[in-house]
PDB file of C-alpha atoms in Angstrom:
ATOM      1  CA  MET A   1     -14.778   8.750   3.869  1.00  0.00           C
ATOM      2  CA  SER A   2     -16.167   7.372   7.088  1.00  0.00           C
ATOM      3  CA  HIS A   3     -14.214   5.132   9.396  1.00  0.00           C
ATOM      4  CA  THR A   4     -16.598   2.286   8.470  1.00  0.00           C
ATOM      5  CA  SER A   5     -15.871   2.559   4.756  1.00  0.00           C
ATOM      6  CA  ASP A   6     -12.132   2.949   5.476  1.00  0.00           C
ATOM      7  CA  ALA A   7     -12.238  -0.374   7.335  1.00  0.00           C
ATOM      8  CA  ALA A   8     -14.242  -2.047   4.544  1.00  0.00           C
ATOM      9  CA  PHE A   9     -11.762  -0.936   1.876  1.00  0.00           C
ATOM     10  CA  MET A  10      -8.841  -1.916   4.104  1.00  0.00           C
ATOM     11  CA  HIS A  11     -10.302  -5.417   4.391  1.00  0.00           C
ATOM     12  CA  GLU A  12     -10.107  -5.611   0.593  1.00  0.00           C
ATOM     13  CA  ALA A  13      -6.431  -4.621   0.816  1.00  0.00           C
ATOM     14  CA  LEU A  14      -5.902  -7.272   3.516  1.00  0.00           C
ATOM     15  CA  ALA A  15      -7.376  -9.898   1.169  1.00  0.00           C
ATOM     16  CA  GLU A  16      -4.766  -8.828  -1.406  1.00  0.00           C
ATOM     17  CA  ALA A  17      -2.058  -9.106   1.251  1.00  0.00           C
ATOM     18  CA  SER A  18      -3.172 -12.673   1.963  1.00  0.00           C
ATOM     19  CA  SER A  19      -2.809 -13.449  -1.744  1.00  0.00           C
ATOM     20  CA  ALA A  20       0.783 -12.195  -1.636  1.00  0.00           C
ATOM     21  CA  ALA A  21       1.559 -14.430   1.356  1.00  0.00           C
ATOM     22  CA  TYR A  22       0.020 -17.424  -0.414  1.00  0.00           C
ATOM     23  CA  LEU A  23       2.365 -16.775  -3.357  1.00  0.00           C
ATOM     24  CA  GLY A  24       5.386 -16.512  -1.040  1.00  0.00           C
ATOM     25  CA  ASP A  25       5.702 -12.740  -1.059  1.00  0.00           C
ATOM     26  CA  VAL A  26       5.619 -10.304   1.838  1.00  0.00           C
ATOM     27  CA  PRO A  27       1.910  -9.868   2.644  1.00  0.00           C
ATOM     28  CA  ILE A  28       1.250  -6.285   1.612  1.00  0.00           C
ATOM     29  CA  GLY A  29      -1.890  -5.476  -0.318  1.00  0.00           C
ATOM     30  CA  ALA A  30      -3.472  -2.327  -1.705  1.00  0.00           C
ATOM     31  CA  VAL A  31      -6.612  -1.038  -3.353  1.00  0.00           C
ATOM     32  CA  MET A  32      -7.277   2.297  -5.072  1.00  0.00           C
ATOM     33  CA  VAL A  33     -10.677   3.849  -4.524  1.00  0.00           C
ATOM     34  CA  CYS A  34     -12.119   6.601  -6.681  1.00  0.00           C
ATOM     35  CA  GLU A  35     -15.636   7.972  -6.286  1.00  0.00           C
ATOM     36  CA  GLY A  36     -16.483   5.302  -3.731  1.00  0.00           C
ATOM     37  CA  ARG A  37     -15.492   2.260  -5.781  1.00  0.00           C
ATOM     38  CA  ILE A  38     -12.383   0.148  -6.130  1.00  0.00           C
ATOM     39  CA  ILE A  39     -10.725   0.826  -9.478  1.00  0.00           C
ATOM     40  CA  ALA A  40      -7.477  -1.103  -8.909  1.00  0.00           C
ATOM     41  CA  ARG A  41      -6.144  -3.778  -6.578  1.00  0.00           C
ATOM     42  CA  GLY A  42      -2.894  -5.627  -6.086  1.00  0.00           C
ATOM     43  CA  HIS A  43      -0.268  -7.008  -3.776  1.00  0.00           C
ATOM     44  CA  ASN A  44       3.480  -7.334  -3.469  1.00  0.00           C
ATOM     45  CA  ARG A  45       5.061  -9.280  -6.334  1.00  0.00           C
ATOM     46  CA  ARG A  46       8.777  -8.681  -5.718  1.00  0.00           C
ATOM     47  CA  GLU A  47       9.640 -12.347  -5.198  1.00  0.00           C
ATOM     48  CA  LEU A  48       7.272 -13.641  -7.853  1.00  0.00           C
ATOM     49  CA  ASP A  49       8.490 -11.203 -10.521  1.00  0.00           C
ATOM     50  CA  GLN A  50      12.049 -10.786  -9.158  1.00  0.00           C
ATOM     51  CA  ASP A  51      11.438  -7.052  -9.510  1.00  0.00           C
ATOM     52  CA  PRO A  52      12.568  -4.585  -6.821  1.00  0.00           C
ATOM     53  CA  LEU A  53       9.852  -2.145  -7.935  1.00  0.00           C
ATOM     54  CA  ALA A  54       6.967  -4.637  -7.718  1.00  0.00           C
ATOM     55  CA  HIS A  55       5.531  -3.201  -4.508  1.00  0.00           C
ATOM     56  CA  ALA A  56       1.764  -3.378  -4.048  1.00  0.00           C
ATOM     57  CA  GLU A  57       1.399   0.400  -4.311  1.00  0.00           C
ATOM     58  CA  VAL A  58       3.318   0.694  -7.595  1.00  0.00           C
ATOM     59  CA  GLY A  59       1.215  -1.984  -9.282  1.00  0.00           C
ATOM     60  CA  VAL A  60      -2.011  -0.393  -8.080  1.00  0.00           C
ATOM     61  CA  LEU A  61      -0.923   3.090  -9.199  1.00  0.00           C
ATOM     62  CA  ARG A  62      -0.162   1.757 -12.689  1.00  0.00           C
ATOM     63  CA  GLN A  63      -3.468  -0.106 -12.877  1.00  0.00           C
ATOM     64  CA  ALA A  64      -5.466   2.911 -11.646  1.00  0.00           C
ATOM     65  CA  ALA A  65      -3.803   5.191 -14.223  1.00  0.00           C
ATOM     66  CA  ARG A  66      -4.793   2.763 -16.985  1.00  0.00           C
ATOM     67  CA  VAL A  67      -8.389   2.600 -15.710  1.00  0.00           C
ATOM     68  CA  LEU A  68      -8.701   6.391 -15.478  1.00  0.00           C
ATOM     69  CA  GLY A  69      -6.792   7.045 -18.683  1.00  0.00           C
ATOM     70  CA  GLY A  70      -4.168   9.326 -17.151  1.00  0.00           C
ATOM     71  CA  TRP A  71      -1.427   9.523 -14.574  1.00  0.00           C
ATOM     72  CA  ARG A  72      -3.085  12.137 -12.336  1.00  0.00           C
ATOM     73  CA  LEU A  73      -4.971  10.250  -9.645  1.00  0.00           C
ATOM     74  CA  SER A  74      -6.320  13.302  -7.816  1.00  0.00           C
ATOM     75  CA  GLY A  75      -9.516  12.501  -6.008  1.00  0.00           C
ATOM     76  CA  CYS A  76      -8.420   8.905  -5.362  1.00  0.00           C
ATOM     77  CA  THR A  77      -7.601   7.197  -2.075  1.00  0.00           C
ATOM     78  CA  LEU A  78      -5.034   4.425  -1.736  1.00  0.00           C
ATOM     79  CA  TYR A  79      -5.598   1.820   0.986  1.00  0.00           C
ATOM     80  CA  VAL A  80      -2.487  -0.199   1.831  1.00  0.00           C
ATOM     81  CA  THR A  81      -1.773  -2.669   4.612  1.00  0.00           C
ATOM     82  CA  LEU A  82       1.706  -1.326   5.491  1.00  0.00           C
ATOM     83  CA  GLU A  83       2.953   2.249   5.604  1.00  0.00           C
ATOM     84  CA  PRO A  84       4.581   3.012   2.238  1.00  0.00           C
ATOM     85  CA  CYS A  85       8.355   3.139   1.761  1.00  0.00           C
ATOM     86  CA  VAL A  86      10.137   6.183   0.311  1.00  0.00           C
ATOM     87  CA  MET A  87       9.785   4.896  -3.273  1.00  0.00           C
ATOM     88  CA  CYS A  88       6.054   4.310  -2.962  1.00  0.00           C
ATOM     89  CA  ALA A  89       5.426   7.537  -1.046  1.00  0.00           C
ATOM     90  CA  GLY A  90       7.237   9.435  -3.791  1.00  0.00           C
ATOM     91  CA  ALA A  91       5.096   7.692  -6.400  1.00  0.00           C
ATOM     92  CA  LEU A  92       1.926   8.747  -4.528  1.00  0.00           C
ATOM     93  CA  VAL A  93       3.108  12.370  -4.576  1.00  0.00           C
ATOM     94  CA  GLN A  94       3.972  12.143  -8.273  1.00  0.00           C
ATOM     95  CA  ALA A  95       0.564  10.619  -9.084  1.00  0.00           C
ATOM     96  CA  ARG A  96      -1.209  13.365  -7.107  1.00  0.00           C
ATOM     97  CA  VAL A  97      -3.131  10.819  -4.996  1.00  0.00           C
ATOM     98  CA  ALA A  98      -5.468  12.739  -2.676  1.00  0.00           C
ATOM     99  CA  ARG A  99      -5.424  10.433   0.319  1.00  0.00           C
ATOM    100  CA  LEU A 100      -3.542   7.493   1.790  1.00  0.00           C
ATOM    101  CA  VAL A 101      -4.994   5.151   4.401  1.00  0.00           C
ATOM    102  CA  TYR A 102      -2.609   2.566   5.800  1.00  0.00           C
ATOM    103  CA  ALA A 103      -2.958  -0.160   8.400  1.00  0.00           C
ATOM    104  CA  ALA A 104       0.359  -0.859  10.149  1.00  0.00           C
ATOM    105  CA  GLY A 105       3.176   1.621  10.539  1.00  0.00           C
ATOM    106  CA  ASP A 106       6.689   0.657   9.439  1.00  0.00           C
ATOM    107  CA  PRO A 107       9.263   1.848  11.990  1.00  0.00           C
ATOM    108  CA  LYS A 108      12.167   0.717   9.770  1.00  0.00           C
ATOM    109  CA  ALA A 109      11.165   2.051   6.346  1.00  0.00           C
ATOM    110  CA  GLY A 110       7.934   4.053   6.644  1.00  0.00           C
ATOM    111  CA  ALA A 111       7.760   7.278   4.656  1.00  0.00           C
ATOM    112  CA  ALA A 112       4.369   8.499   5.923  1.00  0.00           C
ATOM    113  CA  GLY A 113       5.691   9.651   9.277  1.00  0.00           C
ATOM    114  CA  SER A 114       7.513   6.723  10.906  1.00  0.00           C
ATOM    115  CA  VAL A 115      11.017   7.339   9.525  1.00  0.00           C
ATOM    116  CA  VAL A 116      10.394  10.286   7.197  1.00  0.00           C
ATOM    117  CA  ASP A 117       7.238  12.045   6.028  1.00  0.00           C
ATOM    118  CA  VAL A 118       7.419  12.364   2.260  1.00  0.00           C
ATOM    119  CA  LEU A 119       3.654  12.628   1.854  1.00  0.00           C
ATOM    120  CA  ARG A 120       3.083  15.706   4.004  1.00  0.00           C
ATOM    121  CA  ASP A 121       6.280  17.603   3.188  1.00  0.00           C
ATOM    122  CA  GLY A 122       5.151  21.002   1.922  1.00  0.00           C
ATOM    123  CA  ARG A 123       8.358  21.410  -0.103  1.00  0.00           C
ATOM    124  CA  PHE A 124       6.953  19.030  -2.722  1.00  0.00           C
ATOM    125  CA  ASN A 125       4.416  20.121  -5.322  1.00  0.00           C
ATOM    126  CA  HIS A 126       1.694  17.909  -3.818  1.00  0.00           C
ATOM    127  CA  VAL A 127       0.726  16.920  -0.277  1.00  0.00           C
ATOM    128  CA  VAL A 128      -1.235  13.743   0.486  1.00  0.00           C
ATOM    129  CA  ASP A 129      -3.790  13.499   3.306  1.00  0.00           C
ATOM    130  CA  VAL A 130      -2.704  10.543   5.487  1.00  0.00           C
ATOM    131  CA  SER A 131      -4.606   8.333   7.950  1.00  0.00           C
ATOM    132  CA  GLY A 132      -2.872   5.432   9.667  1.00  0.00           C
ATOM    133  CA  GLY A 133      -3.830   2.589  11.970  1.00  0.00           C
ATOM    134  CA  VAL A 134      -6.972   1.365  10.147  1.00  0.00           C
ATOM    135  CA  CYS A 135      -7.137  -2.425  10.758  1.00  0.00           C
ATOM    136  CA  GLN A 136      -3.631  -2.222  12.201  1.00  0.00           C
ATOM    137  CA  ALA A 137      -3.909  -5.396  14.313  1.00  0.00           C
ATOM    138  CA  GLU A 138      -5.001  -7.562  11.359  1.00  0.00           C
ATOM    139  CA  SER A 139      -2.200  -6.301   9.151  1.00  0.00           C
ATOM    140  CA  ALA A 140       0.449  -6.665  11.851  1.00  0.00           C
ATOM    141  CA  ALA A 141      -0.718 -10.228  12.583  1.00  0.00           C
ATOM    142  CA  LEU A 142      -0.487 -11.172   8.891  1.00  0.00           C
ATOM    143  CA  LEU A 143       3.060  -9.789   8.655  1.00  0.00           C
ATOM    144  CA  GLN A 144       4.171 -11.436  11.923  1.00  0.00           C
ATOM    145  CA  GLU A 145       2.757 -14.796  10.874  1.00  0.00           C
ATOM    146  CA  PHE A 146       4.522 -14.580   7.497  1.00  0.00           C
ATOM    147  CA  PHE A 147       7.921 -13.680   8.944  1.00  0.00           C
ATOM    148  CA  SER A 148       7.764 -16.202  11.777  1.00  0.00           C
ATOM    149  CA  GLY A 149       6.967 -18.853   9.151  1.00  0.00           C
ATOM    150  CA  LEU A 150      10.067 -17.816   7.222  1.00  0.00           C
ATOM    151  CA  ARG A 151      12.176 -18.035  10.394  1.00  0.00           C
ATOM    152  CA  ARG A 152      10.772 -21.492  11.203  1.00  0.00           C
ATOM    153  CA  GLY A 153      11.579 -22.633   7.657  1.00  0.00           C
ATOM    154  CA  ALA A 154      15.117 -21.250   7.854  1.00  0.00           C
ATOM    155  CA  ALA A 155      15.667 -22.931  11.226  1.00  0.00           C
ATOM    156  CA  SER A 156      14.524 -26.347   9.969  1.00  0.00           C
ATOM    157  CA  GLY A 157      16.293 -26.080   6.593  1.00  0.00           C
TER     158      GLY A 157
END
């Protein structure tokens, strides 16, 4: 994929992240692309569903598997606005996703190189090609705005 198309798909993931923020959830969004088209999209739903597994990536992986009719998502690229956590990185390996493109790194929980690198660890049965920093500023701004809003609310409450 070209950098231009990576940015275009990441903007779709950012739109999903905005939907999460609107619903009161951490603004993380994702889209799955296969053969140049979006086959699944979603955003964080942990607060909405009260489900610790309702990360954007997990929902999109499930949706993409349904669309493709199988759990192997080889040949697909996941675009996500924040570097995946260990759970989500493990799910990408298990689903055999070919490529991950993320916007902002996560220095506290990132499993695509920031804290650990689950996706490129050759000891696993699958390695994911990783690109980070696509639309990083937009994603970071969305996250900062969300969390500063929470802090303002907590301070006034």
